[in-house]
Amino acid sequence: MKKYEVVGIGNAIVDVFAQADDSFLEMMGIEKGIMQLVERERGELLYAAMRDRVQAPGGSVANTLAGLGNLGLRTAFIGRVHDDALGRFYAKAMADEGTDFPNAPVAGGELPTSRSMIFVAPDGERSMNTYLGISSELGPDDVSEQVAGEAAILFLEGYLYDKPKGKEAFERAAKLCRQAGGKAGIALSDPFCVDRHRADFRRLVCDLDYVIGNQHEWESLYQTDLDSALAQAAQDAGQVVCTRSGDEVILLRGAERAVVPVRRVVPVDATGAGDQFAAGFIYGMATGQSLEISGRMGCVAAAEVISHFGARPEAELKRLFRAEGLI
């Protein structure tokens, strides 16, 4: 048996939340509903503009691992934080939630721990402004064989491809996992990330065991309409998952296809919806569930996280799965 049922690799980011109305977003030049990278000076300006800040350990893949930990799986996260107040907070919070954080906070250096200023609008849409800080230095030396090689399932964050060293870390982790008999997959992260790394992601779709993306990401990847994109992806990938906003989830594995309807709910905060969908889906995959059940688990987990403030589940997800007859 592997030491870890799921290992994630991605940016270790402290999420800093604040409420903001549309006029504030417009005044600050923040595009509503997307994630954008910001430089240090812009990050400090936005941080200073936040009122009633709430902080939590974040990062897309780390949020997914928190959901998997909620479901009782053994997890670890490969990330990089500075030995500063936010970095020590992050490492402790991950450990307290049951996810191993094997890389100790890094002393010295100029770059601080990464943080994302997340402004939540009254309709639940979130605008993420991320300063990568020390996460931009995550590299292959941060990937231990004792961690990546001990993963039954590895989950990779597409944003890592924005830095050459992150790309090398990503590739090393996937290689170590798969050589040891594990499965490796990726979240496409966002359409702009796909635009930046289309050739690499097209190769990864063919090389990895599963790929998760939404409609816009798949259309961007293949530069065509969704039906054509998924038809091509089904030929290229081991397992394909596509979420269509507010409509349905399409899951493909070879000739097998499942379509899961999405139950519409009014979000309190949409932050983490995709991350927790991934948690539910990966839990289903890890426990040998069908495509349909795995997709339904993802939808239940996503619905839970958008029902409250923050990117990680508050309810016991297994209890919600039982209520839906999934376990």
mmCIF file of C-alpha atoms in Angstrom:
data_model
loop_
_atom_site.group_PDB
_atom_site.id
_atom_site.type_symbol
_atom_site.label_atom_id
_atom_site.label_comp_id
_atom_site.label_asym_id
_atom_site.label_seq_id
_atom_site.Cartn_x
_atom_site.Cartn_y
_atom_site.Cartn_z
ATOM 1 C CA MET A 1 0.000 0.000 0.000
ATOM 2 C CA LYS A 2 1.241 3.496 -0.842
ATOM 3 C CA LYS A 3 1.985 5.884 2.021
ATOM 4 C CA TYR A 4 -0.278 8.485 0.424
ATOM 5 C CA GLU A 5 -3.548 7.964 -1.390
ATOM 6 C CA VAL A 6 -3.254 11.401 -3.010
ATOM 7 C CA VAL A 7 -0.309 13.794 -3.317
ATOM 8 C CA GLY A 8 -0.715 17.254 -4.799
ATOM 9 C CA ILE A 9 1.889 19.618 -6.187
ATOM 10 C CA GLY A 10 1.181 23.291 -6.727
ATOM 11 C CA ASN A 11 1.488 26.825 -5.466
ATOM 12 C CA ALA A 12 1.314 27.186 -1.664
ATOM 13 C CA ILE A 13 -0.712 30.371 -1.349
ATOM 14 C CA VAL A 14 -2.299 32.084 1.634
ATOM 15 C CA ASP A 15 -5.788 33.191 0.582
ATOM 16 C CA VAL A 16 -6.826 36.583 1.936
ATOM 17 C CA PHE A 17 -10.554 37.249 1.566
ATOM 18 C CA ALA A 18 -12.570 40.453 1.687
ATOM 19 C CA GLN A 19 -16.029 41.484 0.513
ATOM 20 C CA ALA A 20 -16.156 43.995 -2.349
ATOM 21 C CA ASP A 21 -18.911 45.487 -4.481
ATOM 22 C CA ASP A 22 -18.768 45.976 -8.242
ATOM 23 C CA SER A 23 -17.926 49.675 -7.971
ATOM 24 C CA PHE A 24 -14.871 48.893 -5.842
ATOM 25 C CA LEU A 25 -13.681 46.284 -8.355
ATOM 26 C CA GLU A 26 -14.097 48.758 -11.194
ATOM 27 C CA MET A 27 -12.291 51.499 -9.302
ATOM 28 C CA MET A 28 -9.343 49.199 -8.573
ATOM 29 C CA GLY A 29 -9.191 47.897 -12.140
ATOM 30 C CA ILE A 30 -10.005 44.330 -11.090
ATOM 31 C CA GLU A 31 -11.658 42.120 -13.714
ATOM 32 C CA LYS A 32 -14.520 40.325 -12.022
ATOM 33 C CA GLY A 33 -14.556 36.558 -11.777
ATOM 34 C CA ILE A 34 -11.042 35.698 -12.954
ATOM 35 C CA MET A 35 -7.629 34.904 -11.506
ATOM 36 C CA GLN A 36 -4.796 37.200 -12.488
ATOM 37 C CA LEU A 37 -1.173 37.275 -11.441
ATOM 38 C CA VAL A 38 0.073 40.535 -9.947
ATOM 39 C CA GLU A 39 3.507 41.909 -9.160
ATOM 40 C CA ARG A 40 4.646 42.656 -5.625
ATOM 41 C CA GLU A 41 3.825 46.391 -5.698
ATOM 42 C CA ARG A 42 0.301 45.756 -7.027
ATOM 43 C CA GLY A 43 -0.182 42.999 -4.458
ATOM 44 C CA GLU A 44 0.766 45.317 -1.597
ATOM 45 C CA LEU A 45 -1.649 47.974 -2.909
ATOM 46 C CA LEU A 46 -4.554 45.513 -3.071
ATOM 47 C CA TYR A 47 -3.726 44.007 0.314
ATOM 48 C CA ALA A 48 -3.782 47.466 1.900
ATOM 49 C CA ALA A 49 -7.185 48.177 0.285
ATOM 50 C CA MET A 50 -8.829 45.107 1.847
ATOM 51 C CA ARG A 51 -11.144 45.576 4.819
ATOM 52 C CA ASP A 52 -12.058 42.910 7.419
ATOM 53 C CA ARG A 53 -9.529 40.486 5.938
ATOM 54 C CA VAL A 54 -9.832 36.754 6.623
ATOM 55 C CA GLN A 55 -6.879 34.496 5.825
ATOM 56 C CA ALA A 56 -6.754 30.775 5.128
ATOM 57 C CA PRO A 57 -4.294 28.316 3.575
ATOM 58 C CA GLY A 58 -5.056 28.114 -0.125
ATOM 59 C CA GLY A 59 -3.813 27.310 -3.575
ATOM 60 C CA SER A 60 -5.960 25.321 -5.974
ATOM 61 C CA VAL A 61 -4.473 21.865 -5.436
ATOM 62 C CA ALA A 62 -4.009 22.442 -1.708
ATOM 63 C CA ASN A 63 -7.751 23.199 -1.463
ATOM 64 C CA THR A 64 -8.484 19.925 -3.250
ATOM 65 C CA LEU A 65 -6.285 18.058 -0.774
ATOM 66 C CA ALA A 66 -8.203 19.640 2.101
ATOM 67 C CA GLY A 67 -11.396 18.193 0.623
ATOM 68 C CA LEU A 68 -9.772 14.773 0.259
ATOM 69 C CA GLY A 69 -8.548 14.985 3.860
ATOM 70 C CA ASN A 70 -12.137 15.791 4.903
ATOM 71 C CA LEU A 71 -13.055 12.516 3.181
ATOM 72 C CA GLY A 72 -10.464 10.590 5.185
ATOM 73 C CA LEU A 73 -7.749 9.997 2.582
ATOM 74 C CA ARG A 74 -4.025 10.122 3.383
ATOM 75 C CA THR A 75 -2.630 13.180 1.624
ATOM 76 C CA ALA A 76 0.528 15.260 1.196
ATOM 77 C CA PHE A 77 1.230 18.560 -0.518
ATOM 78 C CA ILE A 78 4.453 19.515 -2.287
ATOM 79 C CA GLY A 79 4.777 23.301 -2.057
ATOM 80 C CA ARG A 80 7.181 26.067 -1.084
ATOM 81 C CA VAL A 81 6.710 28.770 1.576
ATOM 82 C CA HIS A 82 9.058 31.312 3.145
ATOM 83 C CA ASP A 83 10.008 31.163 6.818
ATOM 84 C CA ASP A 84 7.876 34.200 7.615
ATOM 85 C CA ALA A 85 4.615 34.624 9.532
ATOM 86 C CA LEU A 86 2.402 33.656 6.588
ATOM 87 C CA GLY A 87 4.635 30.708 5.669
ATOM 88 C CA ARG A 88 4.630 29.293 9.192
ATOM 89 C CA PHE A 89 0.870 29.815 9.341
ATOM 90 C CA TYR A 90 0.473 27.916 6.081
ATOM 91 C CA ALA A 91 2.634 24.925 7.049
ATOM 92 C CA LYS A 92 0.917 24.571 10.432
ATOM 93 C CA ALA A 93 -2.585 24.951 8.993
ATOM 94 C CA MET A 94 -1.979 22.222 6.403
ATOM 95 C CA ALA A 95 -0.641 19.859 9.063
ATOM 96 C CA ASP A 96 -3.522 20.678 11.414
ATOM 97 C CA GLU A 97 -5.969 19.743 8.641
ATOM 98 C CA GLY A 98 -4.277 16.357 8.215
ATOM 99 C CA THR A 99 -2.218 16.956 5.054
ATOM 100 C CA ASP A 100 1.526 16.324 5.311
ATOM 101 C CA PHE A 101 3.578 19.359 4.276
ATOM 102 C CA PRO A 102 7.002 17.750 3.852
ATOM 103 C CA ASN A 103 8.968 20.825 2.722
ATOM 104 C CA ALA A 104 9.892 23.012 5.711
ATOM 105 C CA PRO A 105 9.529 26.807 5.375
ATOM 106 C CA VAL A 106 12.595 28.208 3.606
ATOM 107 C CA ALA A 107 14.826 30.555 5.596
ATOM 108 C CA GLY A 108 16.651 33.400 3.834
ATOM 109 C CA GLY A 109 15.959 34.745 0.368
ATOM 110 C CA GLU A 110 14.030 37.824 -0.647
ATOM 111 C CA LEU A 111 10.673 36.477 -1.802
ATOM 112 C CA PRO A 112 7.888 36.239 0.803
ATOM 113 C CA THR A 113 5.228 33.582 1.079
ATOM 114 C CA SER A 114 2.720 33.729 -1.770
ATOM 115 C CA ARG A 115 -0.689 35.264 -1.191
ATOM 116 C CA SER A 116 -3.875 35.756 -3.173
ATOM 117 C CA MET A 117 -6.100 38.762 -2.547
ATOM 118 C CA ILE A 118 -9.627 37.457 -3.185
ATOM 119 C CA PHE A 119 -12.445 39.975 -3.485
ATOM 120 C CA VAL A 120 -15.904 38.395 -3.144
ATOM 121 C CA ALA A 121 -18.783 40.242 -4.820
ATOM 122 C CA PRO A 122 -22.383 40.213 -3.521
ATOM 123 C CA ASP A 123 -23.327 37.605 -6.172
ATOM 124 C CA GLY A 124 -20.625 35.222 -4.920
ATOM 125 C CA GLU A 125 -18.229 35.759 -7.832
ATOM 126 C CA ARG A 126 -14.628 35.992 -6.735
ATOM 127 C CA SER A 127 -11.794 37.957 -8.270
ATOM 128 C CA MET A 128 -8.398 36.510 -7.408
ATOM 129 C CA ASN A 129 -5.266 38.641 -7.544
ATOM 130 C CA THR A 130 -2.308 36.381 -6.882
ATOM 131 C CA TYR A 131 1.235 37.382 -6.016
ATOM 132 C CA LEU A 132 3.285 34.207 -6.395
ATOM 133 C CA GLY A 133 6.246 35.185 -4.229
ATOM 134 C CA ILE A 134 8.362 32.212 -3.224
ATOM 135 C CA SER A 135 6.024 29.733 -4.960
ATOM 136 C CA SER A 136 7.559 30.916 -8.215
ATOM 137 C CA GLU A 137 10.795 29.241 -7.069
ATOM 138 C CA LEU A 138 9.270 25.776 -6.618
ATOM 139 C CA GLY A 139 11.565 23.427 -8.495
ATOM 140 C CA PRO A 140 12.608 19.803 -8.945
ATOM 141 C CA ASP A 141 14.726 19.874 -5.782
ATOM 142 C CA ASP A 142 11.503 20.370 -3.807
ATOM 143 C CA VAL A 143 10.088 17.070 -5.118
ATOM 144 C CA SER A 144 11.106 14.148 -2.926
ATOM 145 C CA GLU A 145 11.010 10.611 -4.275
ATOM 146 C CA GLN A 146 9.754 9.541 -0.837
ATOM 147 C CA VAL A 147 6.669 11.702 -1.396
ATOM 148 C CA ALA A 148 5.887 11.671 -5.150
ATOM 149 C CA GLY A 149 6.938 8.026 -5.469
ATOM 150 C CA GLU A 150 4.630 7.085 -2.605
ATOM 151 C CA ALA A 151 1.497 8.529 -4.228
ATOM 152 C CA ALA A 152 -1.268 6.269 -5.471
ATOM 153 C CA ILE A 153 -2.681 9.345 -7.246
ATOM 154 C CA LEU A 154 -0.805 12.562 -8.068
ATOM 155 C CA PHE A 155 -2.704 15.780 -8.777
ATOM 156 C CA LEU A 156 -0.878 18.564 -10.610
ATOM 157 C CA GLU A 157 -1.685 22.254 -10.879
ATOM 158 C CA GLY A 158 -1.469 23.706 -14.381
ATOM 159 C CA TYR A 159 -0.358 27.102 -13.054
ATOM 160 C CA LEU A 160 3.059 25.590 -12.276
ATOM 161 C CA TYR A 161 3.871 25.776 -15.966
ATOM 162 C CA ASP A 162 4.114 29.565 -15.674
ATOM 163 C CA LYS A 163 7.687 29.172 -14.381
ATOM 164 C CA PRO A 164 10.430 26.949 -15.888
ATOM 165 C CA LYS A 165 11.427 25.522 -12.498
ATOM 166 C CA GLY A 166 7.788 24.771 -11.696
ATOM 167 C CA LYS A 167 7.482 22.916 -14.966
ATOM 168 C CA GLU A 168 10.556 20.824 -14.064
ATOM 169 C CA ALA A 169 9.099 20.068 -10.618
ATOM 170 C CA PHE A 170 5.816 19.077 -12.195
ATOM 171 C CA GLU A 171 7.487 16.726 -14.691
ATOM 172 C CA ARG A 172 9.697 15.131 -12.032
ATOM 173 C CA ALA A 173 6.736 14.483 -9.726
ATOM 174 C CA ALA A 174 4.678 12.895 -12.508
ATOM 175 C CA LYS A 175 7.597 10.700 -13.587
ATOM 176 C CA LEU A 176 8.319 9.471 -10.040
ATOM 177 C CA CYS A 177 4.647 8.726 -9.394
ATOM 178 C CA ARG A 178 4.018 6.821 -12.620
ATOM 179 C CA GLN A 179 7.294 4.870 -12.458
ATOM 180 C CA ALA A 180 6.181 3.611 -9.037
ATOM 181 C CA GLY A 181 2.807 2.482 -10.383
ATOM 182 C CA GLY A 182 0.723 5.521 -9.457
ATOM 183 C CA LYS A 183 -1.646 7.609 -11.578
ATOM 184 C CA ALA A 184 -0.907 11.244 -12.414
ATOM 185 C CA GLY A 185 -3.329 13.897 -13.625
ATOM 186 C CA ILE A 186 -3.667 17.628 -14.079
ATOM 187 C CA ALA A 187 -6.140 20.465 -13.651
ATOM 188 C CA LEU A 188 -5.966 22.819 -16.636
ATOM 189 C CA SER A 189 -6.369 25.744 -14.177
ATOM 190 C CA ASP A 190 -7.883 28.466 -16.430
ATOM 191 C CA PRO A 191 -8.258 29.351 -20.142
ATOM 192 C CA PHE A 192 -5.462 31.933 -19.973
ATOM 193 C CA CYS A 193 -3.117 29.339 -18.479
ATOM 194 C CA VAL A 194 -4.073 27.005 -21.327
ATOM 195 C CA ASP A 195 -3.376 29.757 -23.878
ATOM 196 C CA ARG A 196 0.095 30.267 -22.435
ATOM 197 C CA HIS A 197 1.032 26.574 -22.436
ATOM 198 C CA ARG A 198 -1.117 24.984 -25.143
ATOM 199 C CA ALA A 199 1.618 22.808 -26.694
ATOM 200 C CA ASP A 200 2.772 21.464 -23.324
ATOM 201 C CA PHE A 201 -0.778 20.784 -22.155
ATOM 202 C CA ARG A 202 -1.666 19.004 -25.398
ATOM 203 C CA ARG A 203 1.305 16.710 -24.744
ATOM 204 C CA LEU A 204 0.298 16.183 -21.100
ATOM 205 C CA VAL A 205 -3.245 15.204 -22.078
ATOM 206 C CA CYS A 206 -1.684 12.331 -24.015
ATOM 207 C CA ASP A 207 0.842 11.402 -21.323
ATOM 208 C CA LEU A 208 -1.177 11.575 -18.093
ATOM 209 C CA ASP A 209 -3.898 9.357 -16.673
ATOM 210 C CA TYR A 210 -6.636 11.967 -16.162
ATOM 211 C CA VAL A 211 -7.282 15.624 -16.992
ATOM 212 C CA ILE A 212 -9.856 17.956 -15.392
ATOM 213 C CA GLY A 213 -11.009 21.185 -17.047
ATOM 214 C CA ASN A 214 -14.048 23.329 -17.674
ATOM 215 C CA GLN A 215 -15.706 24.099 -20.989
ATOM 216 C CA HIS A 216 -13.621 27.206 -21.698
ATOM 217 C CA GLU A 217 -10.361 25.419 -20.909
ATOM 218 C CA TRP A 218 -11.084 22.475 -23.211
ATOM 219 C CA GLU A 219 -12.182 24.796 -26.012
ATOM 220 C CA SER A 220 -9.017 26.828 -25.569
ATOM 221 C CA LEU A 221 -6.827 23.720 -25.507
ATOM 222 C CA TYR A 222 -8.072 22.398 -28.859
ATOM 223 C CA GLN A 223 -9.133 25.786 -30.285
ATOM 224 C CA THR A 224 -12.530 24.490 -31.332
ATOM 225 C CA ASP A 225 -16.074 24.000 -30.024
ATOM 226 C CA LEU A 226 -16.680 21.824 -26.975
ATOM 227 C CA ASP A 227 -18.029 18.718 -28.733
ATOM 228 C CA SER A 228 -15.063 18.612 -31.103
ATOM 229 C CA ALA A 229 -12.613 19.327 -28.301
ATOM 230 C CA LEU A 230 -13.932 16.510 -26.115
ATOM 231 C CA ALA A 231 -13.983 14.087 -29.038
ATOM 232 C CA GLN A 232 -10.292 14.788 -29.586
ATOM 233 C CA ALA A 233 -9.530 14.677 -25.866
ATOM 234 C CA ALA A 234 -11.216 11.290 -25.532
ATOM 235 C CA GLN A 235 -8.796 9.921 -28.123
ATOM 236 C CA ASP A 236 -5.774 11.563 -26.476
ATOM 237 C CA ALA A 237 -6.317 11.099 -22.748
ATOM 238 C CA GLY A 238 -6.825 8.241 -20.333
ATOM 239 C CA GLN A 239 -9.734 9.965 -18.578
ATOM 240 C CA VAL A 240 -11.353 13.323 -19.306
ATOM 241 C CA VAL A 241 -13.567 15.456 -17.090
ATOM 242 C CA CYS A 242 -15.333 18.587 -18.305
ATOM 243 C CA THR A 243 -17.483 20.846 -16.125
ATOM 244 C CA ARG A 244 -19.994 23.066 -17.930
ATOM 245 C CA SER A 245 -20.840 26.027 -15.720
ATOM 246 C CA GLY A 246 -24.220 25.555 -14.095
ATOM 247 C CA ASP A 247 -25.280 22.808 -16.511
ATOM 248 C CA GLU A 248 -23.606 19.416 -16.367
ATOM 249 C CA VAL A 249 -20.410 17.462 -15.979
ATOM 250 C CA ILE A 250 -19.189 15.288 -18.857
ATOM 251 C CA LEU A 251 -16.852 12.398 -18.013
ATOM 252 C CA LEU A 252 -15.099 10.290 -20.643
ATOM 253 C CA ARG A 253 -12.909 7.187 -20.415
ATOM 254 C CA GLY A 254 -12.263 5.662 -23.807
ATOM 255 C CA ALA A 255 -15.666 4.792 -25.265
ATOM 256 C CA GLU A 256 -17.327 5.164 -21.837
ATOM 257 C CA ARG A 257 -19.261 8.382 -21.275
ATOM 258 C CA ALA A 258 -21.242 9.727 -18.332
ATOM 259 C CA VAL A 259 -23.171 12.993 -18.071
ATOM 260 C CA VAL A 260 -24.058 14.265 -14.611
ATOM 261 C CA PRO A 261 -26.535 17.150 -14.201
ATOM 262 C CA VAL A 262 -25.580 20.010 -11.912
ATOM 263 C CA ARG A 263 -28.053 21.090 -9.248
ATOM 264 C CA ARG A 264 -28.176 24.884 -9.374
ATOM 265 C CA VAL A 265 -27.678 26.739 -6.081
ATOM 266 C CA VAL A 266 -27.132 30.431 -5.405
ATOM 267 C CA PRO A 267 -23.523 30.735 -4.252
ATOM 268 C CA VAL A 268 -22.537 32.546 -1.082
ATOM 269 C CA ASP A 269 -18.933 32.457 -2.321
ATOM 270 C CA ALA A 270 -17.881 30.643 -5.506
ATOM 271 C CA THR A 271 -14.253 30.373 -4.356
ATOM 272 C CA GLY A 272 -13.044 26.779 -4.439
ATOM 273 C CA ALA A 273 -15.916 25.295 -6.449
ATOM 274 C CA GLY A 274 -13.610 23.737 -9.029
ATOM 275 C CA ASP A 275 -11.118 22.653 -6.389
ATOM 276 C CA GLN A 276 -13.760 20.788 -4.395
ATOM 277 C CA PHE A 277 -15.303 19.284 -7.509
ATOM 278 C CA ALA A 278 -11.836 17.817 -8.139
ATOM 279 C CA ALA A 279 -11.744 16.508 -4.560
ATOM 280 C CA GLY A 280 -15.026 14.654 -4.962
ATOM 281 C CA PHE A 281 -14.093 13.280 -8.362
ATOM 282 C CA ILE A 282 -10.621 12.127 -7.242
ATOM 283 C CA TYR A 283 -12.138 10.524 -4.138
ATOM 284 C CA GLY A 284 -14.429 8.536 -6.414
ATOM 285 C CA MET A 285 -11.501 7.534 -8.598
ATOM 286 C CA ALA A 286 -9.388 6.582 -5.557
ATOM 287 C CA THR A 287 -12.153 4.380 -4.156
ATOM 288 C CA GLY A 288 -13.020 2.640 -7.438
ATOM 289 C CA GLN A 289 -16.332 4.341 -8.176
ATOM 290 C CA SER A 290 -17.908 4.591 -11.624
ATOM 291 C CA LEU A 291 -17.535 7.695 -13.769
ATOM 292 C CA GLU A 292 -21.081 8.766 -12.947
ATOM 293 C CA ILE A 293 -20.715 8.344 -9.179
ATOM 294 C CA SER A 294 -17.342 10.105 -9.221
ATOM 295 C CA GLY A 295 -18.884 13.023 -11.103
ATOM 296 C CA ARG A 296 -21.823 13.204 -8.708
ATOM 297 C CA MET A 297 -19.423 13.212 -5.758
ATOM 298 C CA GLY A 298 -17.627 16.148 -7.347
ATOM 299 C CA CYS A 299 -20.885 18.062 -7.738
ATOM 300 C CA VAL A 300 -21.894 17.467 -4.098
ATOM 301 C CA ALA A 301 -18.505 18.655 -2.837
ATOM 302 C CA ALA A 302 -18.626 21.760 -5.061
ATOM 303 C CA ALA A 303 -22.170 22.614 -3.892
ATOM 304 C CA GLU A 304 -21.052 22.384 -0.271
ATOM 305 C CA VAL A 305 -18.124 24.771 -0.625
ATOM 306 C CA ILE A 306 -20.077 27.494 -2.467
ATOM 307 C CA SER A 307 -22.728 27.459 0.286
ATOM 308 C CA HIS A 308 -20.398 29.313 2.677
ATOM 309 C CA PHE A 309 -17.457 31.707 2.768
ATOM 310 C CA GLY A 310 -14.059 30.160 2.000
ATOM 311 C CA ALA A 311 -12.527 27.589 -0.345
ATOM 312 C CA ARG A 312 -12.556 24.477 1.847
ATOM 313 C CA PRO A 313 -15.443 22.289 3.038
ATOM 314 C CA GLU A 314 -17.004 22.874 6.435
ATOM 315 C CA ALA A 315 -19.471 19.970 6.452
ATOM 316 C CA GLU A 316 -18.484 16.302 6.553
ATOM 317 C CA LEU A 317 -18.528 15.369 2.875
ATOM 318 C CA LYS A 318 -19.055 11.656 3.515
ATOM 319 C CA ARG A 319 -22.274 12.485 5.337
ATOM 320 C CA LEU A 320 -23.438 14.453 2.290
ATOM 321 C CA PHE A 321 -22.458 11.570 0.005
ATOM 322 C CA ARG A 322 -24.477 9.166 2.148
ATOM 323 C CA ALA A 323 -27.491 11.484 2.002
ATOM 324 C CA GLU A 324 -27.295 11.347 -1.801
ATOM 325 C CA GLY A 325 -26.943 7.547 -1.809
ATOM 326 C CA LEU A 326 -23.396 7.690 -3.225
ATOM 327 C CA ILE A 327 -21.789 5.589 -0.469
#
